CSV table of C-alpha atoms and ligand atoms in Angstrom, one decimal:
chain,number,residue,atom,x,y,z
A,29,UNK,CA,-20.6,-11.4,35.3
A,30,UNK,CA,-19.0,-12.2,31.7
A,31,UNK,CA,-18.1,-8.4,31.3
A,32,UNK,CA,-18.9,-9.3,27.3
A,33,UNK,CA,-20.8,-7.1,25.1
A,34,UNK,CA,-24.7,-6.2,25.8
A,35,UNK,CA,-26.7,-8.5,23.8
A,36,UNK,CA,-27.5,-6.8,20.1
A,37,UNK,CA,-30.7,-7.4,18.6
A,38,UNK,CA,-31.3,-8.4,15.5
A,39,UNK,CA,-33.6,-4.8,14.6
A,40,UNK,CA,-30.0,-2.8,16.5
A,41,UNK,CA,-28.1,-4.8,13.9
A,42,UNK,CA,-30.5,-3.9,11.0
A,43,UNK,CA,-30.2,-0.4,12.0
A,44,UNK,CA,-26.9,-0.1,12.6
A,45,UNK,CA,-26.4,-1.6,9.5
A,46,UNK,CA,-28.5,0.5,7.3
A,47,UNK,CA,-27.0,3.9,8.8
A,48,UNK,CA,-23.0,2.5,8.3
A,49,UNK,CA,-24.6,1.7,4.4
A,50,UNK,CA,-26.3,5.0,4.0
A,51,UNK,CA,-23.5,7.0,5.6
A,52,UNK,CA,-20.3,5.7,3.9
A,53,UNK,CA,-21.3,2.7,2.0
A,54,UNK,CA,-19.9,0.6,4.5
A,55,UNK,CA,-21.0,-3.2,3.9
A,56,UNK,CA,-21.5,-4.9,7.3
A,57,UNK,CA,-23.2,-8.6,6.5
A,58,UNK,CA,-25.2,-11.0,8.8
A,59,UNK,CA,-22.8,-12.3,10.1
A,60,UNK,CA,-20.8,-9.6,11.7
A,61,UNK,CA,-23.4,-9.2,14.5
A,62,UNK,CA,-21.0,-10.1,17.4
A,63,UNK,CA,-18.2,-7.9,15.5
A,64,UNK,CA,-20.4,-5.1,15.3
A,65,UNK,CA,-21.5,-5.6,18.9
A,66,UNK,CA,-17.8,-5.8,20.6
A,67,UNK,CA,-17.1,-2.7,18.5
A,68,UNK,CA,-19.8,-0.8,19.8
A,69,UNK,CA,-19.6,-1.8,23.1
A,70,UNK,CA,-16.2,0.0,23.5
A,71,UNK,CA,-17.6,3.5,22.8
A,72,UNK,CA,-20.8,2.6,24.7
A,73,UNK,CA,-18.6,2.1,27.6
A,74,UNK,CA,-17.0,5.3,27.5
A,75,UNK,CA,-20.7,7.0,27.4
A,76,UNK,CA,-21.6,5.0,29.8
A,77,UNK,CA,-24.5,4.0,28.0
A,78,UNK,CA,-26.1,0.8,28.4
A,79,UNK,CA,-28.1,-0.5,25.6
A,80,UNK,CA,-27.5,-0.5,21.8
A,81,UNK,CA,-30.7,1.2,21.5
A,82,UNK,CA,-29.8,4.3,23.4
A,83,UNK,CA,-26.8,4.1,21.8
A,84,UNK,CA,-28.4,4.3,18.2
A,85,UNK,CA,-30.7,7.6,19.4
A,86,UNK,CA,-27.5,9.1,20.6
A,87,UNK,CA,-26.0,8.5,17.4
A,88,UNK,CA,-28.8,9.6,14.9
A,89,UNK,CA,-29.7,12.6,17.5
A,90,UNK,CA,-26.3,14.5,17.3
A,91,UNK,CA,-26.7,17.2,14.9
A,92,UNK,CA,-23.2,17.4,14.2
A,93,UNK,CA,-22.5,14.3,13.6
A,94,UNK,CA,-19.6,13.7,15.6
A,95,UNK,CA,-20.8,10.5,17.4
A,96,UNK,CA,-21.7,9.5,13.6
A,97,UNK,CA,-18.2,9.7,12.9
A,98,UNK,CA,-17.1,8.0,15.8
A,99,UNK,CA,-19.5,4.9,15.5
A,100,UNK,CA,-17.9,4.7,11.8
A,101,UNK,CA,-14.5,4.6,13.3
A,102,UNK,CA,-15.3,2.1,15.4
A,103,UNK,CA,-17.0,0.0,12.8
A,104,UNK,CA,-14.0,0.3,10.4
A,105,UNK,CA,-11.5,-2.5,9.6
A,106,UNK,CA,-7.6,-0.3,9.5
A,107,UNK,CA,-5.1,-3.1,9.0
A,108,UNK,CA,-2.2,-1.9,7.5
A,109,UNK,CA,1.3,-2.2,7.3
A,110,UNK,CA,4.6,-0.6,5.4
A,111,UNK,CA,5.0,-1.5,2.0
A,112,UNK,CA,2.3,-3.7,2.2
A,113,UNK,CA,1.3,-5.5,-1.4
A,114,UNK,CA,4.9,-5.0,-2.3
A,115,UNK,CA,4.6,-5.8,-6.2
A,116,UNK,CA,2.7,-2.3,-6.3
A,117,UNK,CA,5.8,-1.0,-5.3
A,118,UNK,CA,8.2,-3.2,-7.5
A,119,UNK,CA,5.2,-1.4,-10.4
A,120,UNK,CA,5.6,2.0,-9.3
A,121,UNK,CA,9.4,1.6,-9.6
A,122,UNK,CA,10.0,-0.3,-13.1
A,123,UNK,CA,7.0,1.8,-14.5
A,124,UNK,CA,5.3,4.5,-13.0
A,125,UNK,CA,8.2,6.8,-12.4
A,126,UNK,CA,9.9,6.1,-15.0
A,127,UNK,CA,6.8,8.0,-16.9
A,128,UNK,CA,6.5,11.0,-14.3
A,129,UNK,CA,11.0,11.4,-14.7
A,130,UNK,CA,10.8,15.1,-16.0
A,131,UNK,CA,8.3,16.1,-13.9
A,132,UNK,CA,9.7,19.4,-11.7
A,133,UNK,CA,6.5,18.2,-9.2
A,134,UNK,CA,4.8,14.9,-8.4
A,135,UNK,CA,1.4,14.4,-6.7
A,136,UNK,CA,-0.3,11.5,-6.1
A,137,UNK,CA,-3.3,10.7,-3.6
A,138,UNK,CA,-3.8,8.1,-0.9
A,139,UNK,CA,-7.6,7.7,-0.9
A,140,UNK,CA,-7.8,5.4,2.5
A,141,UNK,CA,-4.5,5.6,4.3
A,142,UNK,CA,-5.8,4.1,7.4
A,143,UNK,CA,-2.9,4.9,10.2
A,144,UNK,CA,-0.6,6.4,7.5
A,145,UNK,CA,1.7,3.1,6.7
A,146,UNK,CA,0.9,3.9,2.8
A,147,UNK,CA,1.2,6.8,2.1
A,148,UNK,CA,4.5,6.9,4.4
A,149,UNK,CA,6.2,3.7,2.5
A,150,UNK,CA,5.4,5.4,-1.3
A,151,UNK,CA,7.1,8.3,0.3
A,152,UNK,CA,9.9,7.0,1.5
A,153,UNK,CA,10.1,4.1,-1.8
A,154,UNK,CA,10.1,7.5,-4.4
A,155,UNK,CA,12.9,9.0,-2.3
A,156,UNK,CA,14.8,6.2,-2.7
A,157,UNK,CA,14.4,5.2,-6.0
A,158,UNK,CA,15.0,9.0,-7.3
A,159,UNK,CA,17.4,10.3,-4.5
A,160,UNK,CA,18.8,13.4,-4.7
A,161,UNK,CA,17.2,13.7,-7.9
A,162,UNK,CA,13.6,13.3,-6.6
A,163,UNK,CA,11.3,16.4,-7.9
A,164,UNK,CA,8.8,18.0,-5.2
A,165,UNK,CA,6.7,15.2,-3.9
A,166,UNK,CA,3.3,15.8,-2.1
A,167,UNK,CA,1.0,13.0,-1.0
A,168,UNK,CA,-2.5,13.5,-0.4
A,169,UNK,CA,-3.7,11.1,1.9
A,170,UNK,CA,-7.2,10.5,3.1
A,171,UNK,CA,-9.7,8.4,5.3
A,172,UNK,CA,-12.4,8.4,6.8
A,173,UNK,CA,-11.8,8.1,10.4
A,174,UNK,CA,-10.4,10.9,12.0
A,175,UNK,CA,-8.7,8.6,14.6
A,176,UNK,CA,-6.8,6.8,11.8
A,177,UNK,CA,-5.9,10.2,10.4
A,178,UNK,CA,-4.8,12.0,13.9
A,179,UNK,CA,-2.8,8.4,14.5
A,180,UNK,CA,-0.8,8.9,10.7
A,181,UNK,CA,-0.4,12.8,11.2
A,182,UNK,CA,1.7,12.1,13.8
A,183,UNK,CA,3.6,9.7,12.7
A,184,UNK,CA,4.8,7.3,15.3
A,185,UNK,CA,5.0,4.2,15.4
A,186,UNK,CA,5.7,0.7,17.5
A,187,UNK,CA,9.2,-0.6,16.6
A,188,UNK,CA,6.6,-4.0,15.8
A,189,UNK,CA,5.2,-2.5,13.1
A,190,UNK,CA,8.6,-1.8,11.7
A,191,UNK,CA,9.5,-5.1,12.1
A,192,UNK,CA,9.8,-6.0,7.8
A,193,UNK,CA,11.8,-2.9,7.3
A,194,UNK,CA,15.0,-3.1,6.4
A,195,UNK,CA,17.1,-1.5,9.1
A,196,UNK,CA,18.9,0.9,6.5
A,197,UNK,CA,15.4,1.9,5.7
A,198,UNK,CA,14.7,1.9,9.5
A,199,UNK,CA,17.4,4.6,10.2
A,200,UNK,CA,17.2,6.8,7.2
A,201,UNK,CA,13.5,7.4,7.6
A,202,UNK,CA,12.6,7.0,11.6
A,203,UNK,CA,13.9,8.5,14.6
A,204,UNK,CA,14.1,6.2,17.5
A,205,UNK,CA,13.3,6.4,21.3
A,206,UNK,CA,10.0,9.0,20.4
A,207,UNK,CA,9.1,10.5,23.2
A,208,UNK,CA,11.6,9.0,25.9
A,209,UNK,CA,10.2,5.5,25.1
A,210,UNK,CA,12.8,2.9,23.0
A,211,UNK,CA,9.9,1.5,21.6
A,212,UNK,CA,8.6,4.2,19.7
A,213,UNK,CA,9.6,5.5,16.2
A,214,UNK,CA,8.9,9.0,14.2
A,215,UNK,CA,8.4,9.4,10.8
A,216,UNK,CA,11.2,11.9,9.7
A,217,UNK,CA,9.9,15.4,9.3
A,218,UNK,CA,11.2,15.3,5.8
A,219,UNK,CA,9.3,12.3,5.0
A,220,UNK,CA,6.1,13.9,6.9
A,221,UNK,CA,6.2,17.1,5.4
A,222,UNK,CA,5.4,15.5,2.0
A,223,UNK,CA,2.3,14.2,3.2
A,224,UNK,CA,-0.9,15.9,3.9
A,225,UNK,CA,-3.8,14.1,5.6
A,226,UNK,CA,-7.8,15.7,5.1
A,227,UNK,CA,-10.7,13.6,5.9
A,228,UNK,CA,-12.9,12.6,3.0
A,229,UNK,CA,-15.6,10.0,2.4
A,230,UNK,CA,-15.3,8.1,-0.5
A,231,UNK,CA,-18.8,7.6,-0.5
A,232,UNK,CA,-19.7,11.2,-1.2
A,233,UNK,CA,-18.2,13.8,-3.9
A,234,UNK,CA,-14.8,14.4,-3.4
A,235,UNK,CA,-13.5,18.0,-1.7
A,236,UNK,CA,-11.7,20.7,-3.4
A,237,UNK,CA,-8.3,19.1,-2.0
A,238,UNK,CA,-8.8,16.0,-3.8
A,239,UNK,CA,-6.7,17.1,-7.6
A,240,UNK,CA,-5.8,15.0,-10.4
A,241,UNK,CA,-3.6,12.4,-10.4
A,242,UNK,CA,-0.6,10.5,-12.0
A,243,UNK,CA,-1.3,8.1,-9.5
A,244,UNK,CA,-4.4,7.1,-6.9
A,245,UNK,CA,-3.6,4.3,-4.2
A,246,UNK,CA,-7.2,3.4,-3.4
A,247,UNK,CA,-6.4,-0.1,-2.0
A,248,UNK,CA,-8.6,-2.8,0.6
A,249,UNK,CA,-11.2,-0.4,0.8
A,250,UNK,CA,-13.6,-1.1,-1.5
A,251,UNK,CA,-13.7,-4.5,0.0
A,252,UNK,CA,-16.0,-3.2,2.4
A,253,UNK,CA,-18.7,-1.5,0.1
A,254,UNK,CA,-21.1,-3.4,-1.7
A,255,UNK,CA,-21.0,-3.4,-5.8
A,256,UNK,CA,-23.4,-0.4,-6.4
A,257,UNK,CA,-21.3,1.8,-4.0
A,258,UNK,CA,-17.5,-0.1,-5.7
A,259,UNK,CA,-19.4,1.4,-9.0
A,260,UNK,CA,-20.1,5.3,-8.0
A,261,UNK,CA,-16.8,5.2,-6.6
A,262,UNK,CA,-14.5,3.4,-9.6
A,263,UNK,CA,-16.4,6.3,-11.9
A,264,UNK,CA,-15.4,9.4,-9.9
A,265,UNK,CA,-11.5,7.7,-9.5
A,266,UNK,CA,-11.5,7.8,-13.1
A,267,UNK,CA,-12.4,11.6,-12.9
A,268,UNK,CA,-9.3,11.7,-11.2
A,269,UNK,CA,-6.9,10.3,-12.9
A,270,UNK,CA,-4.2,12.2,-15.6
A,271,UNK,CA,-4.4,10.4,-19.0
A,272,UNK,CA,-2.8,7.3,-18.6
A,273,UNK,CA,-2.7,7.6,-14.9
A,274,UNK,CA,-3.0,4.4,-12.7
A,275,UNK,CA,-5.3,3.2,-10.1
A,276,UNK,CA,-3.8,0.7,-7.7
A,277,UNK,CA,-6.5,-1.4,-5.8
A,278,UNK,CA,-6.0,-4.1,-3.4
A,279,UNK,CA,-4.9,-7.7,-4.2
A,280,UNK,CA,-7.9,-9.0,-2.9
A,281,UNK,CA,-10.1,-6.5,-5.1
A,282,UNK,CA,-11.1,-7.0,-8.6
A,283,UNK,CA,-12.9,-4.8,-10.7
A,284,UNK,CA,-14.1,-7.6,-12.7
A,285,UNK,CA,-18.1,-7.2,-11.6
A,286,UNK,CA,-18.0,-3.3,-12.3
A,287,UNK,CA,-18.5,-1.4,-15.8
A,288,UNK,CA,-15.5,0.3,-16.3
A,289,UNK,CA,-13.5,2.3,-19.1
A,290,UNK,CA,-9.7,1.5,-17.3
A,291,UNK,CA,-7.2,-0.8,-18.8
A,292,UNK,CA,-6.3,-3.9,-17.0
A,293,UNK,CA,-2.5,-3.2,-16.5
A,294,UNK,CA,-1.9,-6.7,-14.2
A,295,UNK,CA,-3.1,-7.7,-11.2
A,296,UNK,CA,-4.7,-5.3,-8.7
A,297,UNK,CA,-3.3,-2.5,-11.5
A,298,UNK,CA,-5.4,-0.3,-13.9
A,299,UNK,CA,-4.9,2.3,-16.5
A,300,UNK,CA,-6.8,5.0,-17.6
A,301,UNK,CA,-6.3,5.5,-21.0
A,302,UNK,CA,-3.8,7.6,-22.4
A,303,UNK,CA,-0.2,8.6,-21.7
A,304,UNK,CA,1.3,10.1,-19.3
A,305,UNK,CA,2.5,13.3,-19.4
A,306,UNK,CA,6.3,13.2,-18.6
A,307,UNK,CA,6.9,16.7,-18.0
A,308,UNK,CA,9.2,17.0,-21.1
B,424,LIG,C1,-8.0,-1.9,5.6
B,424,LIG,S1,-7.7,-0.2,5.6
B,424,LIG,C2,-6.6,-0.1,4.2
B,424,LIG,C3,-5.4,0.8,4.4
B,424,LIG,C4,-4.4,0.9,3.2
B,424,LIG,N1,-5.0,1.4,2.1
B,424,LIG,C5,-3.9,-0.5,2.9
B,424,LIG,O1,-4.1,-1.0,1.9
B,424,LIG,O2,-3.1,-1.0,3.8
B,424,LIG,C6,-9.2,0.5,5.1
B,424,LIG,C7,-9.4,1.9,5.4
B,424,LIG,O3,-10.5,2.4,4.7
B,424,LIG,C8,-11.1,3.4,5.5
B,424,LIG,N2,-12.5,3.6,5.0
B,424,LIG,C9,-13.6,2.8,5.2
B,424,LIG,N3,-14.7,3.3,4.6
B,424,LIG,C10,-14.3,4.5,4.1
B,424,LIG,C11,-15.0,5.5,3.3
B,424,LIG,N4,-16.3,5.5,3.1
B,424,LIG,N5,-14.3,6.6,2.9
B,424,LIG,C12,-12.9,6.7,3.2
B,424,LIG,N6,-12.3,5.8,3.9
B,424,LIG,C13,-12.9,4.7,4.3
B,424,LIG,C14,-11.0,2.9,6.9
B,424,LIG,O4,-11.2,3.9,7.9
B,424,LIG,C15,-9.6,2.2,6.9
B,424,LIG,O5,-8.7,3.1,7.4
């Protein structure tokens, strides 16, 4: 007995596939049948149910849509890491704070934080690059996988994934040994505290706590959507940007196959037109 994943049909797949697309515009290829399957299988276990069939009637027959969520979460690609893509970084020091310097207040949005690495590192980079001089800072950072989000809430972390930190960084921003174990960091409560995590799909129209922005980090999500769904969302980002806000996409992204109205700024960098307001 191989213990491996139950064998997935090729209608499963199909169907599987259509409901990830029609639910959150999630893109899953031929191709990713195995993936797919081995995700699955995981939550299948825990049901103890056998066959990706039953699995599917379980999913479409919950009225809440819990197991919904759930299968997404399992379907979902989170790799992440602190200050990952760090030219974005390098940007939003030389030029996007710079613009926002009067501002008593600064809020910018996370639109798919995965297990909270993001929105965590453009905390803690804004807090070192203004100091004591930094205005009031909230992040809003969202996902759609409520596992991602309860994992970023709280904040802790394997000393692995803080392995590219500088240590200064390290101790200034993390407290070691979280929860008896060495191992383990926490996310300061003063770096926390500036963040705020809510659940939204970025296939659907945003919730009331989604503002408008300076800034919106919507970064190696898109990837997974296919271009009619990259299109829907680019046009309702733009909604939510401040004149002469930025959007910061992934460096893997492009929004070369999309009609859009944003300026190309550099790579993986766009502007909506405008200025800034600099709170002067
Ligand atoms: C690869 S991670 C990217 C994390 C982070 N932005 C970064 O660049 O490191 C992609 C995230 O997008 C989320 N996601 C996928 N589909 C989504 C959707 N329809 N709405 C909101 N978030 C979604 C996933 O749950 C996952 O956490």
């Amino acid at each position: 007995m191989s213990g491996g994943p139950a064998p997935l049909s090729a209608r499963d797949f199909e169907r599987f596939r259509r409901l990830a697309y029609a639910y959150c515009g999630l893109n899953l290829e031929p191709g990713k049948e195995s993936l797919v399957a081995a995700r699955l299988s995981k939550v299948m276990g825990q049901l103890d149910i056998a066959s990706f069939g039953q699995y599917y009637e379980h999913v479409v027959a919950d009225p809440s849509s819990g197991a919904l969520i759930e299968m997404i979460d399992r379907l979902t690609t989170n790799h992440t890491s602190f200050f990952r893509e760090p030219r974005h970084f390098d940007f939003l020091r030389s030029t996007v704070l710079p613009q926002l310097a009067g501002r008593a207040r600064i809020d910018l949005w996370s639109a798919a934080c995965s297990s909270g690495e993001e929105p965590y590192s453009f905390v803690i980079a804004i807090l070192e690059e203004l100091g004591g001089n930094a205005p009031e800072l909230q992040l809003l950072a969202s996902d759609i996988s409520t596992r991602m989000l309860r994992a970023a809430a709280g904040g802790v972390y394997d000393q692995s994934r803080l392995r590219d930190l500088p240590l200064a960084l390290q101790r200034r921003y993390f407290l070691k040994g979280h929860g008896g174990s060495e191992g383990l960091y926490r996310v300061k409560p003063a770096v926390r505290a500036r963040v705020r995590f809510v659940r939204v799909n970025l296939k659907e129209s945003f919730p009331a706590a989604v503002g408008i922005y300076p800034l919106i980090l919507c970064r190696n999500v898109m990837i997974y959507f296919d271009p009619p769904t990259q299109q829907a969302l680019i046009e309702r980002l733009y909604q939510r940007l401040e004149p002469g806000g930025y959007l910061l996409i992934g460096h893997a992204e492009s929004l070369n196959t999309i009609a859009h109205p944003f300026e190309y700024v550099r790579p993986a960098t766009y502007r909506k037109p405008g200025r800034l307001w600099n709170g002067r």
